[in-house]
Coordinates of N, CA, C and O and ligand atoms in Angstrom, one line a residue:
M1 N -3.5 -2.6 19.3 CA -4.0 -2.9 18.0 C -5.4 -3.5 18.1 O -5.6 -4.4 18.9
S2 N -6.3 -3.0 17.3 CA -7.7 -3.6 17.3 C -8.2 -3.7 15.9 O -7.5 -3.3 14.9
T3 N -9.3 -4.3 15.7 CA -9.9 -4.5 14.3 C -10.1 -3.2 13.6 O -10.5 -2.2 14.2
I4 N -9.7 -3.2 12.3 CA -9.9 -1.9 11.6 C -10.8 -2.2 10.3 O -10.9 -3.4 9.9
K5 N -11.3 -1.1 9.8 CA -12.1 -1.3 8.6 C -11.5 -0.5 7.4 O -11.2 0.7 7.6
L6 N -11.3 -1.1 6.3 CA -10.8 -0.4 5.1 C -11.8 -0.7 4.0 O -12.1 -1.9 3.7
H7 N -12.4 0.3 3.4 CA -13.5 0.2 2.4 C -14.6 -0.7 3.1 O -15.0 -0.4 4.2
D8 N -14.9 -1.9 2.4 CA -16.0 -2.7 2.9 C -15.5 -3.9 3.8 O -16.2 -4.7 4.2
K9 N -14.2 -4.0 4.1 CA -13.6 -5.1 4.7 C -13.0 -4.9 6.1 O -12.5 -3.8 6.4
Y10 N -13.1 -5.9 7.0 CA -12.5 -5.8 8.3 C -11.2 -6.5 8.4 O -11.0 -7.6 7.7
F11 N -10.2 -6.0 9.1 CA -8.9 -6.6 9.2 C -8.5 -6.7 10.7 O -8.8 -5.7 11.5
I12 N -7.9 -7.8 11.1 CA -7.5 -8.0 12.5 C -6.0 -7.9 12.6 O -5.3 -8.2 11.7
P13 N -5.5 -7.5 13.8 CA -4.1 -7.4 14.1 C -3.4 -8.7 13.8 O -3.8 -9.8 14.1
Y14 N -2.2 -8.6 13.2 CA -1.5 -9.8 12.7 C 0.0 -9.7 13.2 O 0.5 -10.6 13.9
I15 N 0.7 -8.7 12.7 CA 2.2 -8.5 13.1 C 2.4 -7.1 13.6 O 2.2 -6.2 12.9
N16 N 2.8 -7.0 14.9 CA 3.0 -5.6 15.4 C 4.3 -5.0 14.9 O 5.2 -5.7 14.4
K17 N 4.4 -3.7 15.1 CA 5.6 -3.0 14.5 C 6.9 -3.5 15.1 O 7.9 -3.4 14.4
E18 N 6.9 -3.9 16.4 CA 8.2 -4.4 17.0 C 8.6 -5.6 16.3 O 9.8 -5.8 16.0
N19 N 7.7 -6.5 15.9 CA 8.1 -7.8 15.2 C 8.5 -7.5 13.8 O 9.4 -8.1 13.2
I20 N 7.8 -6.5 13.1 CA 8.2 -6.2 11.8 C 9.6 -5.7 11.8 O 10.4 -6.1 10.9
S21 N 9.9 -4.9 12.7 CA 11.2 -4.3 12.8 C 12.3 -5.4 13.0 O 13.4 -5.3 12.5
K22 N 11.9 -6.5 13.7 CA 12.9 -7.6 13.9 C 13.1 -8.3 12.6 O 14.2 -8.7 12.3
Y23 N 12.1 -8.5 11.8 CA 12.2 -9.1 10.5 C 13.1 -8.3 9.5 O 13.9 -8.8 8.8
V24 N 12.9 -7.0 9.6 CA 13.7 -6.1 8.8 C 15.2 -6.1 9.2 O 16.0 -6.2 8.3
Q25 N 15.4 -6.1 10.5 CA 16.8 -6.1 11.0 C 17.4 -7.4 10.5 O 18.6 -7.5 10.1
Y26 N 16.7 -8.5 10.7 CA 17.2 -9.9 10.3 C 17.6 -9.9 8.8 O 18.7 -10.3 8.5
L27 N 16.7 -9.3 8.0 CA 16.9 -9.3 6.6 C 18.2 -8.5 6.2 O 19.0 -8.9 5.4
A28 N 18.3 -7.3 6.8 CA 19.4 -6.4 6.5 C 20.7 -7.1 6.9 O 21.7 -7.0 6.2
N29 N 20.7 -7.8 8.0 CA 21.9 -8.5 8.5 C 22.3 -9.7 7.5 O 23.5 -9.8 7.2
I30 N 21.3 -10.5 7.1 CA 21.7 -11.6 6.2 C 22.2 -11.1 4.8 O 23.1 -11.6 4.3
V31 N 21.6 -10.0 4.4 CA 22.0 -9.5 3.1 C 23.4 -8.9 3.2 O 24.3 -9.2 2.4
A32 N 23.7 -8.2 4.3 CA 25.0 -7.6 4.5 C 26.1 -8.7 4.7 O 27.1 -8.5 4.1
E33 N 25.7 -9.7 5.4 CA 26.6 -10.8 5.5 C 27.0 -11.5 4.2 O 28.1 -11.8 3.9
D34 N 26.0 -11.6 3.4 CA 26.2 -12.3 2.1 C 26.9 -11.4 1.1 O 27.8 -11.9 0.4
I35 N 26.6 -10.1 1.0 CA 27.2 -9.2 0.1 C 28.6 -8.7 0.5 O 29.5 -8.6 -0.3
G36 N 28.7 -8.5 1.8 CA 30.0 -8.1 2.4 C 30.2 -6.6 2.3 O 29.5 -5.9 1.7
K37 N 31.3 -6.2 3.0 CA 31.6 -4.8 3.2 C 32.2 -4.2 1.9 O 32.0 -3.0 1.7
N38 N 32.8 -5.0 1.1 CA 33.6 -4.5 0.0 C 32.8 -4.2 -1.3 O 33.2 -3.5 -2.2
E39 N 31.6 -4.8 -1.3 CA 30.7 -4.6 -2.5 C 29.7 -3.6 -2.1 O 29.0 -3.7 -1.0
V40 N 29.5 -2.6 -2.9 CA 28.5 -1.5 -2.6 C 27.2 -1.8 -3.5 O 27.2 -1.6 -4.7
P41 N 26.2 -2.4 -2.9 CA 25.0 -2.8 -3.7 C 24.1 -1.6 -4.0 O 24.1 -0.6 -3.3
I42 N 23.3 -1.8 -5.1 CA 22.2 -0.9 -5.3 C 20.9 -1.6 -4.9 O 20.5 -2.6 -5.5
F43 N 20.3 -1.0 -3.9 CA 18.9 -1.5 -3.5 C 17.9 -0.9 -4.4 O 17.9 0.4 -4.5
I44 N 17.0 -1.7 -4.9 CA 15.9 -1.1 -5.7 C 14.6 -1.5 -5.1 O 14.2 -2.6 -5.2
G45 N 13.9 -0.5 -4.6 CA 12.6 -0.7 -4.0 C 11.5 -0.7 -5.1 O 11.5 0.2 -5.9
I46 N 10.6 -1.7 -5.0 CA 9.5 -1.7 -6.0 C 8.3 -0.9 -5.4 O 7.7 -1.4 -4.4
L47 N 8.0 0.2 -6.0 CA 6.9 1.0 -5.5 C 5.5 0.5 -5.9 O 5.5 -0.3 -6.9
N48 N 4.4 0.7 -5.2 CA 4.4 1.6 -4.0 C 4.7 0.8 -2.8 O 5.2 1.4 -1.8
G49 N 4.4 -0.5 -2.8 CA 4.3 -1.3 -1.6 C 5.6 -1.3 -0.7 O 5.5 -1.4 0.5
S50 N 6.8 -1.1 -1.3 CA 8.0 -1.3 -0.6 C 8.6 0.0 0.0 O 9.7 -0.1 0.6
F51 N 7.9 1.1 -0.1 CA 8.5 2.4 0.3 C 8.9 2.4 1.8 O 9.9 2.8 2.2
M52 N 8.0 1.8 2.7 CA 8.2 1.9 4.1 C 9.3 0.8 4.5 O 10.2 1.1 5.2
F53 N 9.2 -0.4 3.9 CA 10.2 -1.4 4.2 C 11.6 -1.0 3.7 O 12.6 -1.1 4.5
A54 N 11.7 -0.4 2.5 CA 13.0 0.0 2.0 C 13.6 1.1 2.9 O 14.8 1.0 3.1
A55 N 12.8 2.0 3.3 CA 13.3 3.1 4.2 C 13.9 2.5 5.5 O 14.9 3.0 5.9
D56 N 13.2 1.6 6.1 CA 13.7 1.0 7.3 C 14.9 0.0 7.0 O 15.8 0.0 7.8
F57 N 14.8 -0.7 5.9 CA 15.9 -1.7 5.6 C 17.2 -1.0 5.4 O 18.2 -1.4 6.0
V58 N 17.3 0.1 4.7 CA 18.6 0.8 4.5 C 19.1 1.4 5.7 O 20.3 1.5 5.9
R59 N 18.2 1.8 6.7 CA 18.7 2.3 7.9 C 19.4 1.2 8.8 O 20.2 1.5 9.7
E60 N 19.0 0.0 8.5 CA 19.6 -1.2 9.3 C 20.8 -1.7 8.5 O 21.6 -2.5 9.1
Y61 N 21.0 -1.3 7.2 CA 22.1 -1.9 6.5 C 23.4 -1.3 7.0 O 23.5 0.0 7.0
P62 N 24.3 -2.1 7.4 CA 25.5 -1.6 8.1 C 26.6 -1.0 7.2 O 27.5 -0.4 7.7
Y63 N 26.5 -1.3 5.9 CA 27.6 -0.8 5.0 C 27.1 0.2 4.0 O 26.0 0.4 3.9
N64 N 28.1 0.7 3.2 CA 27.7 1.7 2.1 C 26.8 1.0 1.1 O 27.0 -0.2 0.8
C65 N 25.8 1.8 0.6 CA 24.9 1.2 -0.4 C 24.2 2.4 -1.1 O 24.2 3.5 -0.7
H66 N 23.6 2.0 -2.2 CA 22.7 3.0 -3.0 C 21.3 2.5 -2.8 O 21.0 1.4 -2.6
I67 N 20.4 3.5 -2.9 CA 19.0 3.1 -2.8 C 18.2 3.9 -3.9 O 18.4 5.1 -4.1
T68 N 17.4 3.2 -4.7 CA 16.6 3.9 -5.6 C 15.2 3.1 -5.7 O 15.1 2.1 -5.1
F69 N 14.3 3.7 -6.4 CA 12.9 3.1 -6.5 C 12.5 3.0 -7.9 O 12.8 3.9 -8.7
V70 N 11.7 2.0 -8.2 CA 11.1 1.9 -9.5 C 9.7 1.5 -9.4 O 9.3 1.0 -8.3
K71 N 8.9 1.7 -10.4 CA 7.5 1.3 -10.4 C 7.3 0.4 -11.6 O 7.8 0.7 -12.7
L72 N 6.5 -0.7 -11.5 CA 6.2 -1.5 -12.6 C 4.8 -1.0 -13.1 O 3.8 -1.0 -12.4
A73 N 4.9 -0.6 -14.4 CA 3.6 -0.1 -15.0 C 3.3 -1.0 -16.1 O 4.1 -1.5 -16.8
S74 N 2.0 -1.3 -16.2 CA 1.6 -2.2 -17.4 C 0.8 -1.4 -18.4 O 0.1 -0.5 -18.0
Y75 N 1.1 -1.6 -19.6 CA 0.3 -1.0 -20.7 C -0.1 -2.1 -21.7 O 0.5 -3.1 -21.7
E76 N -1.2 -1.8 -22.4 CA -1.7 -2.8 -23.3 C -0.7 -2.9 -24.5 O -0.5 -1.9 -25.2
G77 N -0.2 -4.0 -24.7 CA 0.7 -4.2 -25.8 C 0.0 -4.6 -27.1 O -1.2 -4.8 -27.0
T78 N 0.7 -4.6 -28.2 CA 0.1 -4.9 -29.4 C 0.2 -6.4 -29.8 O -0.3 -6.9 -30.8
N79 N 1.0 -7.1 -29.0 CA 1.2 -8.5 -29.3 C 0.1 -9.4 -28.6 O -0.7 -8.8 -28.0
S80 N 0.2 -10.6 -28.8 CA -0.9 -11.5 -28.4 C -1.0 -11.7 -26.9 O -2.1 -12.0 -26.4
T81 N 0.1 -11.4 -26.2 CA 0.0 -11.6 -24.8 C -0.7 -10.5 -24.0 O -0.9 -10.6 -22.8
G82 N -1.0 -9.4 -24.8 CA -1.8 -8.3 -24.1 C -0.9 -7.4 -23.3 O -0.2 -6.6 -23.9
K83 N -0.9 -7.5 -22.0 CA -0.2 -6.6 -21.1 C 1.3 -6.8 -21.2 O 1.8 -7.8 -21.1
I84 N 2.0 -5.6 -21.3 CA 3.4 -5.6 -21.2 C 3.8 -4.8 -20.0 O 3.3 -3.7 -19.8
K85 N 4.8 -5.3 -19.3 CA 5.2 -4.6 -18.1 C 6.5 -3.8 -18.4 O 7.3 -4.2 -19.1
Q86 N 6.5 -2.6 -17.8 CA 7.7 -1.7 -18.1 C 8.1 -1.1 -16.7 O 7.2 -0.9 -15.8
L87 N 9.4 -0.9 -16.6 CA 9.9 -0.2 -15.4 C 9.9 1.2 -15.5 O 10.5 1.7 -16.5
V88 N 9.4 2.0 -14.6 CA 9.4 3.4 -14.7 C 10.3 3.9 -13.6 O 10.3 3.5 -12.4
G89 N 11.2 4.9 -14.0 CA 12.0 5.6 -13.0 C 13.4 5.1 -12.8 O 14.1 5.5 -11.9
L90 N 13.9 4.2 -13.7 CA 15.2 3.7 -13.5 C 16.2 4.5 -14.3 O 16.2 4.4 -15.5
N91 N 17.0 5.3 -13.6 CA 18.0 6.1 -14.3 C 19.4 5.7 -14.2 O 20.3 6.1 -14.9
E92 N 19.6 4.9 -13.2 CA 21.0 4.4 -12.9 C 21.5 3.4 -13.9 O 20.7 2.6 -14.5
D93 N 22.8 3.4 -14.2 CA 23.4 2.4 -15.0 C 23.8 1.2 -14.1 O 24.5 1.4 -13.2
L94 N 23.2 0.1 -14.4 CA 23.3 -1.1 -13.5 C 24.4 -2.0 -14.0 O 24.7 -3.0 -13.3
E95 N 25.0 -1.7 -15.1 CA 26.0 -2.6 -15.7 C 27.1 -2.9 -14.7 O 27.8 -2.0 -14.2
G96 N 27.4 -4.2 -14.5 CA 28.5 -4.6 -13.6 C 28.2 -4.4 -12.1 O 29.1 -4.6 -11.3
K97 N 27.0 -4.0 -11.7 CA 26.7 -3.8 -10.3 C 26.0 -4.9 -9.6 O 25.3 -5.8 -10.3
T98 N 26.1 -4.9 -8.3 CA 25.3 -5.9 -7.5 C 23.9 -5.2 -7.2 O 23.9 -4.2 -6.5
V99 N 22.9 -5.8 -7.7 CA 21.5 -5.2 -7.6 C 20.7 -6.1 -6.7 O 20.6 -7.3 -6.8
V100 N 20.1 -5.5 -5.7 CA 19.2 -6.2 -4.8 C 17.8 -5.6 -4.9 O 17.6 -4.4 -4.5
I101 N 16.8 -6.4 -5.4 CA 15.4 -5.9 -5.4 C 14.8 -6.0 -4.1 O 14.9 -7.0 -3.4
L102 N 14.2 -4.9 -3.6 CA 13.4 -5.0 -2.4 C 11.9 -5.0 -2.6 O 11.4 -4.1 -3.1
E103 N 11.3 -6.1 -2.3 CA 9.9 -6.3 -2.5 C 9.2 -6.4 -1.1 O 9.8 -6.9 -0.1
D104 N 8.0 -5.8 -1.0 CA 7.3 -5.9 0.2 C 6.7 -7.3 0.5 O 6.8 -7.8 1.6
I105 N 6.2 -7.9 -0.6 CA 5.6 -9.2 -0.5 C 5.7 -10.0 -1.8 O 5.5 -9.3 -2.9
I106 N 6.0 -11.2 -1.8 CA 5.9 -12.1 -3.0 C 4.8 -13.1 -2.8 O 4.8 -13.8 -1.8
D107 N 3.8 -13.1 -3.7 CA 2.6 -13.9 -3.6 C 2.7 -15.0 -4.7 O 3.4 -16.0 -4.5
T108 N 2.1 -14.7 -5.8 CA 2.2 -15.7 -6.9 C 3.6 -15.8 -7.6 O 4.0 -16.7 -8.2
G109 N 4.3 -14.6 -7.5 CA 5.6 -14.5 -8.1 C 5.5 -13.9 -9.5 O 6.5 -13.7 -10.2
N110 N 4.3 -13.5 -9.9 CA 4.2 -12.9 -11.3 C 4.9 -11.6 -11.4 O 5.6 -11.4 -12.4
T111 N 4.9 -10.8 -10.4 CA 5.6 -9.5 -10.4 C 7.1 -9.8 -10.5 O 7.8 -9.2 -11.2
L112 N 7.5 -10.7 -9.7 CA 9.0 -11.1 -9.6 C 9.5 -11.5 -11.0 O 10.5 -11.2 -11.4
S113 N 8.7 -12.4 -11.7 CA 9.1 -12.9 -12.9 C 9.2 -11.8 -14.0 O 10.1 -11.8 -14.9
E114 N 8.3 -10.8 -13.9 CA 8.4 -9.6 -14.8 C 9.7 -8.8 -14.5 O 10.4 -8.4 -15.4
I115 N 10.0 -8.7 -13.3 CA 11.2 -8.0 -12.9 C 12.5 -8.7 -13.4 O 13.4 -8.1 -13.9
Y116 N 12.5 -10.0 -13.2 CA 13.6 -10.8 -13.7 C 13.8 -10.6 -15.2 O 14.9 -10.4 -15.7
K117 N 12.7 -10.6 -16.0 CA 12.8 -10.4 -17.4 C 13.4 -9.1 -17.8 O 14.3 -9.0 -18.6
I118 N 13.0 -8.1 -17.0 CA 13.5 -6.7 -17.3 C 15.0 -6.6 -17.0 O 15.8 -6.1 -17.7
F119 N 15.4 -7.1 -15.8 CA 16.8 -7.0 -15.3 C 17.8 -7.9 -16.0 O 19.0 -7.6 -16.0
K120 N 17.3 -9.0 -16.6 CA 18.1 -9.9 -17.3 C 18.9 -9.2 -18.4 O 20.1 -9.6 -18.7
N121 N 18.4 -8.2 -19.0 CA 19.0 -7.5 -20.2 C 19.9 -6.4 -19.7 O 20.4 -5.6 -20.6
K122 N 20.1 -6.2 -18.5 CA 20.9 -5.0 -18.1 C 22.4 -5.3 -17.7 O 23.0 -4.4 -17.1
N123 N 22.8 -6.5 -17.9 CA 24.2 -6.9 -17.7 C 24.7 -6.6 -16.2 O 25.8 -6.1 -16.0
V124 N 23.8 -6.9 -15.3 CA 24.2 -6.7 -13.9 C 25.2 -7.8 -13.5 O 25.2 -8.8 -14.1
K125 N 26.0 -7.5 -12.5 CA 27.0 -8.5 -12.1 C 26.2 -9.6 -11.3 O 26.5 -10.8 -11.4
N126 N 25.3 -9.1 -10.5 CA 24.6 -10.0 -9.6 C 23.2 -9.5 -9.4 O 23.0 -8.3 -9.1
L127 N 22.2 -10.3 -9.5 CA 20.8 -9.9 -9.2 C 20.2 -10.7 -8.1 O 20.1 -12.0 -8.2
K128 N 19.9 -10.1 -7.0 CA 19.3 -10.7 -5.8 C 18.0 -10.2 -5.5 O 17.7 -9.0 -5.8
I129 N 17.2 -11.0 -4.9 CA 15.8 -10.6 -4.5 C 15.7 -10.7 -3.0 O 16.0 -11.8 -2.4
A130 N 15.2 -9.6 -2.4 CA 14.9 -9.7 -0.9 C 13.5 -9.3 -0.8 O 13.0 -8.3 -1.3
T131 N 12.7 -10.1 0.0 CA 11.3 -9.8 0.2 C 11.0 -9.8 1.7 O 11.5 -10.7 2.4
L132 N 10.3 -8.9 2.2 CA 9.9 -8.9 3.6 C 9.0 -10.0 3.9 O 9.2 -10.8 4.9
F133 N 8.0 -10.2 3.1 CA 7.0 -11.3 3.3 C 6.9 -12.2 2.1 O 7.1 -11.7 1.0
F134 N 6.7 -13.5 2.3 CA 6.6 -14.4 1.3 C 5.5 -15.4 1.6 O 5.3 -15.9 2.7
K135 N 4.7 -15.7 0.6 CA 3.6 -16.7 0.8 C 3.9 -18.0 0.0 O 3.6 -18.1 -1.2
P136 N 4.5 -18.9 0.7 CA 5.0 -20.1 0.0 C 3.9 -21.0 -0.6 O 4.1 -21.6 -1.6
D137 N 2.7 -20.9 0.0 CA 1.6 -21.8 -0.5 C 1.1 -21.3 -1.9 O 0.4 -22.1 -2.5
V138 N 1.3 -20.1 -2.3 CA 0.8 -19.6 -3.6 C 1.8 -19.4 -4.6 O 1.5 -19.1 -5.8
F139 N 3.1 -19.4 -4.2 CA 4.2 -19.1 -5.1 C 4.2 -20.2 -6.2 O 4.2 -21.4 -6.0
R140 N 4.2 -19.7 -7.5 CA 4.0 -20.6 -8.6 C 5.3 -20.7 -9.5 O 5.2 -21.3 -10.6
K141 N 6.3 -20.0 -9.2 CA 7.5 -19.9 -10.1 C 8.7 -20.7 -9.5 O 8.7 -21.1 -8.4
S142 N 9.7 -20.9 -10.4 CA 10.9 -21.6 -10.0 C 12.0 -20.6 -9.8 O 13.2 -21.0 -9.7
L143 N 11.7 -19.3 -9.7 CA 12.7 -18.3 -9.6 C 13.3 -18.3 -8.2 O 12.6 -18.6 -7.2
P144 N 14.6 -18.0 -8.0 CA 15.2 -18.0 -6.7 C 14.8 -16.7 -5.9 O 14.8 -15.6 -6.5
I145 N 14.4 -16.9 -4.7 CA 14.2 -15.7 -3.8 C 15.3 -15.8 -2.8 O 15.4 -16.8 -2.0
D146 N 16.3 -14.9 -2.9 CA 17.5 -15.0 -2.1 C 17.4 -14.8 -0.6 O 18.0 -15.5 0.2
Y147 N 16.5 -13.8 -0.3 CA 16.4 -13.4 1.1 C 14.9 -13.2 1.5 O 14.3 -12.4 0.8
I148 N 14.5 -13.9 2.5 CA 13.1 -13.8 3.0 C 13.0 -13.4 4.4 O 13.7 -14.0 5.3
G149 N 12.3 -12.3 4.7 CA 12.1 -11.8 6.1 C 11.3 -12.8 6.9 O 11.6 -13.3 7.9
K150 N 10.1 -13.1 6.3 CA 9.1 -14.0 7.0 C 8.2 -14.6 6.0 O 7.6 -13.9 5.2
S151 N 8.0 -15.9 6.1 CA 7.0 -16.6 5.3 C 5.7 -16.6 6.1 O 5.7 -16.8 7.3
I152 N 4.6 -16.3 5.4 CA 3.3 -16.2 6.0 C 2.3 -17.0 5.3 O 2.5 -17.5 4.2
K153 N 1.2 -17.2 6.0 CA 0.1 -18.0 5.4 C -0.6 -17.2 4.2 O -0.4 -16.0 4.1
D154 N -1.3 -17.9 3.4 CA -1.9 -17.3 2.2 C -3.2 -16.6 2.7 O -4.3 -17.0 2.5
K155 N -2.9 -15.4 3.4 CA -4.0 -14.6 3.8 C -3.7 -13.2 3.3 O -2.5 -12.8 3.4
F156 N -4.7 -12.4 2.9 CA -4.4 -11.0 2.5 C -4.1 -10.1 3.7 O -4.8 -10.1 4.7
I157 N -3.0 -9.4 3.6 CA -2.6 -8.5 4.7 C -2.5 -7.0 4.2 O -2.3 -6.8 3.0
V158 N -2.6 -6.1 5.1 CA -2.4 -4.7 4.9 C -1.6 -4.1 5.9 O -1.4 -4.6 7.0
G159 N -1.0 -2.9 5.6 CA -0.2 -2.1 6.6 C 1.2 -2.1 6.2 O 1.7 -2.9 5.4
Y160 N 2.0 -1.2 6.8 CA 3.4 -1.1 6.5 C 3.7 -1.1 5.0 O 4.6 -1.8 4.5
G161 N 3.0 -0.3 4.3 CA 3.2 -0.1 2.9 C 2.2 -0.9 2.0 O 2.0 -0.6 0.9
L162 N 1.6 -2.0 2.6 CA 0.7 -2.8 1.8 C -0.7 -2.3 1.9 O -1.1 -1.9 3.0
D163 N -1.4 -2.3 0.8 CA -2.7 -1.7 0.7 C -3.8 -2.7 0.4 O -3.6 -3.7 -0.2
Y164 N -5.0 -2.3 0.7 CA -6.2 -2.9 0.1 C -6.9 -1.8 -0.6 O -7.4 -0.8 0.0
D165 N -6.9 -1.9 -1.9 CA -7.5 -0.8 -2.8 C -7.1 0.6 -2.4 O -8.0 1.4 -2.3
G166 N -5.8 0.8 -2.2 CA -5.3 2.1 -1.9 C -5.2 2.5 -0.4 O -4.5 3.4 -0.1
L167 N -5.9 1.8 0.4 CA -6.0 2.2 1.9 C -5.1 1.2 2.7 O -4.9 0.0 2.3
G168 N -4.6 1.7 3.8 CA -3.8 0.9 4.7 C -2.3 1.0 4.7 O -1.7 0.5 5.6
R169 N -1.8 1.6 3.7 CA -0.3 1.7 3.5 C 0.3 2.4 4.7 O 1.5 2.1 5.0
N170 N -0.4 3.4 5.3 CA 0.2 4.2 6.3 C 0.2 3.5 7.7 O 0.8 4.0 8.6
L171 N -0.4 2.4 7.8 CA -0.5 1.7 9.1 C 0.9 1.2 9.6 O 1.6 0.5 8.8
P172 N 1.3 1.5 10.8 CA 2.7 1.0 11.2 C 2.7 -0.5 11.5 O 3.8 -1.1 11.5
D173 N 1.6 -1.1 11.8 CA 1.5 -2.6 12.0 C 0.8 -3.3 10.9 O 0.2 -2.6 10.0
I174 N 0.9 -4.6 10.9 CA 0.3 -5.4 9.8 C -1.0 -6.0 10.3 O -1.1 -6.6 11.4
Y175 N -2.0 -6.0 9.4 CA -3.4 -6.6 9.7 C -3.7 -7.6 8.7 O -3.3 -7.5 7.5
Q176 N -4.5 -8.6 9.1 CA -4.9 -9.6 8.2 C -6.4 -9.6 8.0 O -7.2 -9.3 8.9
L177 N -6.8 -9.9 6.7 CA -8.2 -9.9 6.4 C -9.0 -10.8 7.3 O -8.6 -12.0 7.5
K178 N -10.1 -10.3 7.8 CA -10.9 -11.1 8.7 C -11.8 -12.0 7.9 O -12.5 -11.6 6.9
E179 N -11.8 -13.3 8.3 CA -12.7 -14.3 7.6 C -14.1 -14.0 7.9 O -14.4 -13.6 9.0
K180 N -15.0 -14.3 7.0 CA -16.5 -14.1 7.3 C -16.9 -15.2 8.3 O -16.5 -16.3 8.3
E181 N -17.8 -14.7 9.2 CA -18.2 -15.6 10.3 C -19.5 -16.2 10.0 O -20.2 -15.7 9.1
Ligands
LIG201 P1 2.6 -11.4 -7.0 O1 2.8 -10.8 -8.3 O2 1.3 -12.3 -7.0 O3 3.8 -12.1 -6.4 O4 2.2 -10.2 -6.0 C1 3.0 -9.2 -5.8 C2 2.3 -7.9 -5.5 O5 0.9 -8.1 -5.1 C3 2.9 -7.3 -4.2 O6 4.0 -6.5 -4.5 C4 1.8 -6.5 -3.6 O7 1.7 -5.3 -4.2 C5 0.5 -7.3 -4.0 N1 0.1 -8.3 -2.9 C6 0.3 -9.6 -2.9 N2 -0.2 -10.1 -1.7 C7 -0.6 -9.1 -1.0 C8 -1.3 -8.9 0.3 O8 -1.5 -9.9 1.0 N3 -1.6 -7.7 0.6 C9 -1.4 -6.6 -0.1 N4 -0.8 -6.6 -1.3 C10 -0.5 -7.9 -1.8
LIG202 MG1 4.2 -4.4 -4.5

């Protein structure tokens, strides 16, 4: 791994694919242990960032499960708060099911709180959140994050599904934004 350039910025190697794979395995195991063999969960990957993580996660999940993907789209609302978030692509009936959200990264928690608002109305049996990466220093919410792969510093990262302005999602390893010298 060496320094890479995406658009105008440079990124340095941060977490290699072998270590990413360890965090994914660890996460799949703690989720499986918690949910157990008898409950068949629905994993919901939040696009676009979680596509790679979700694909690897379910391959490590040792029991039966469902996997689906949704996208959070925002549109200008007519109310005073402006932007309203909506889930696109959810066709499954979630009533009475154990739902586990798969997030690539939780930063401020704004995305997570939108997701919570949306899923609260769906009468799920259990709503759990699993995130591969978590930035504890910037998290501003009191929402529970049930499963965390790895907590990281408040630095912008790319690779393994995560992008900088559309680029970098295809990188198998994770890179960190290079500080100005
Ligand atoms: P939050 O709403 O601030 O928690 O941020 C969640 C979303 O922002 C993630 O799902 C990512 O799409 C994006 N994001 C947050 N931090 C990073 C990062 O370090 N690199 C790339 N995308 C990020
Ligand atoms: Mg995302």
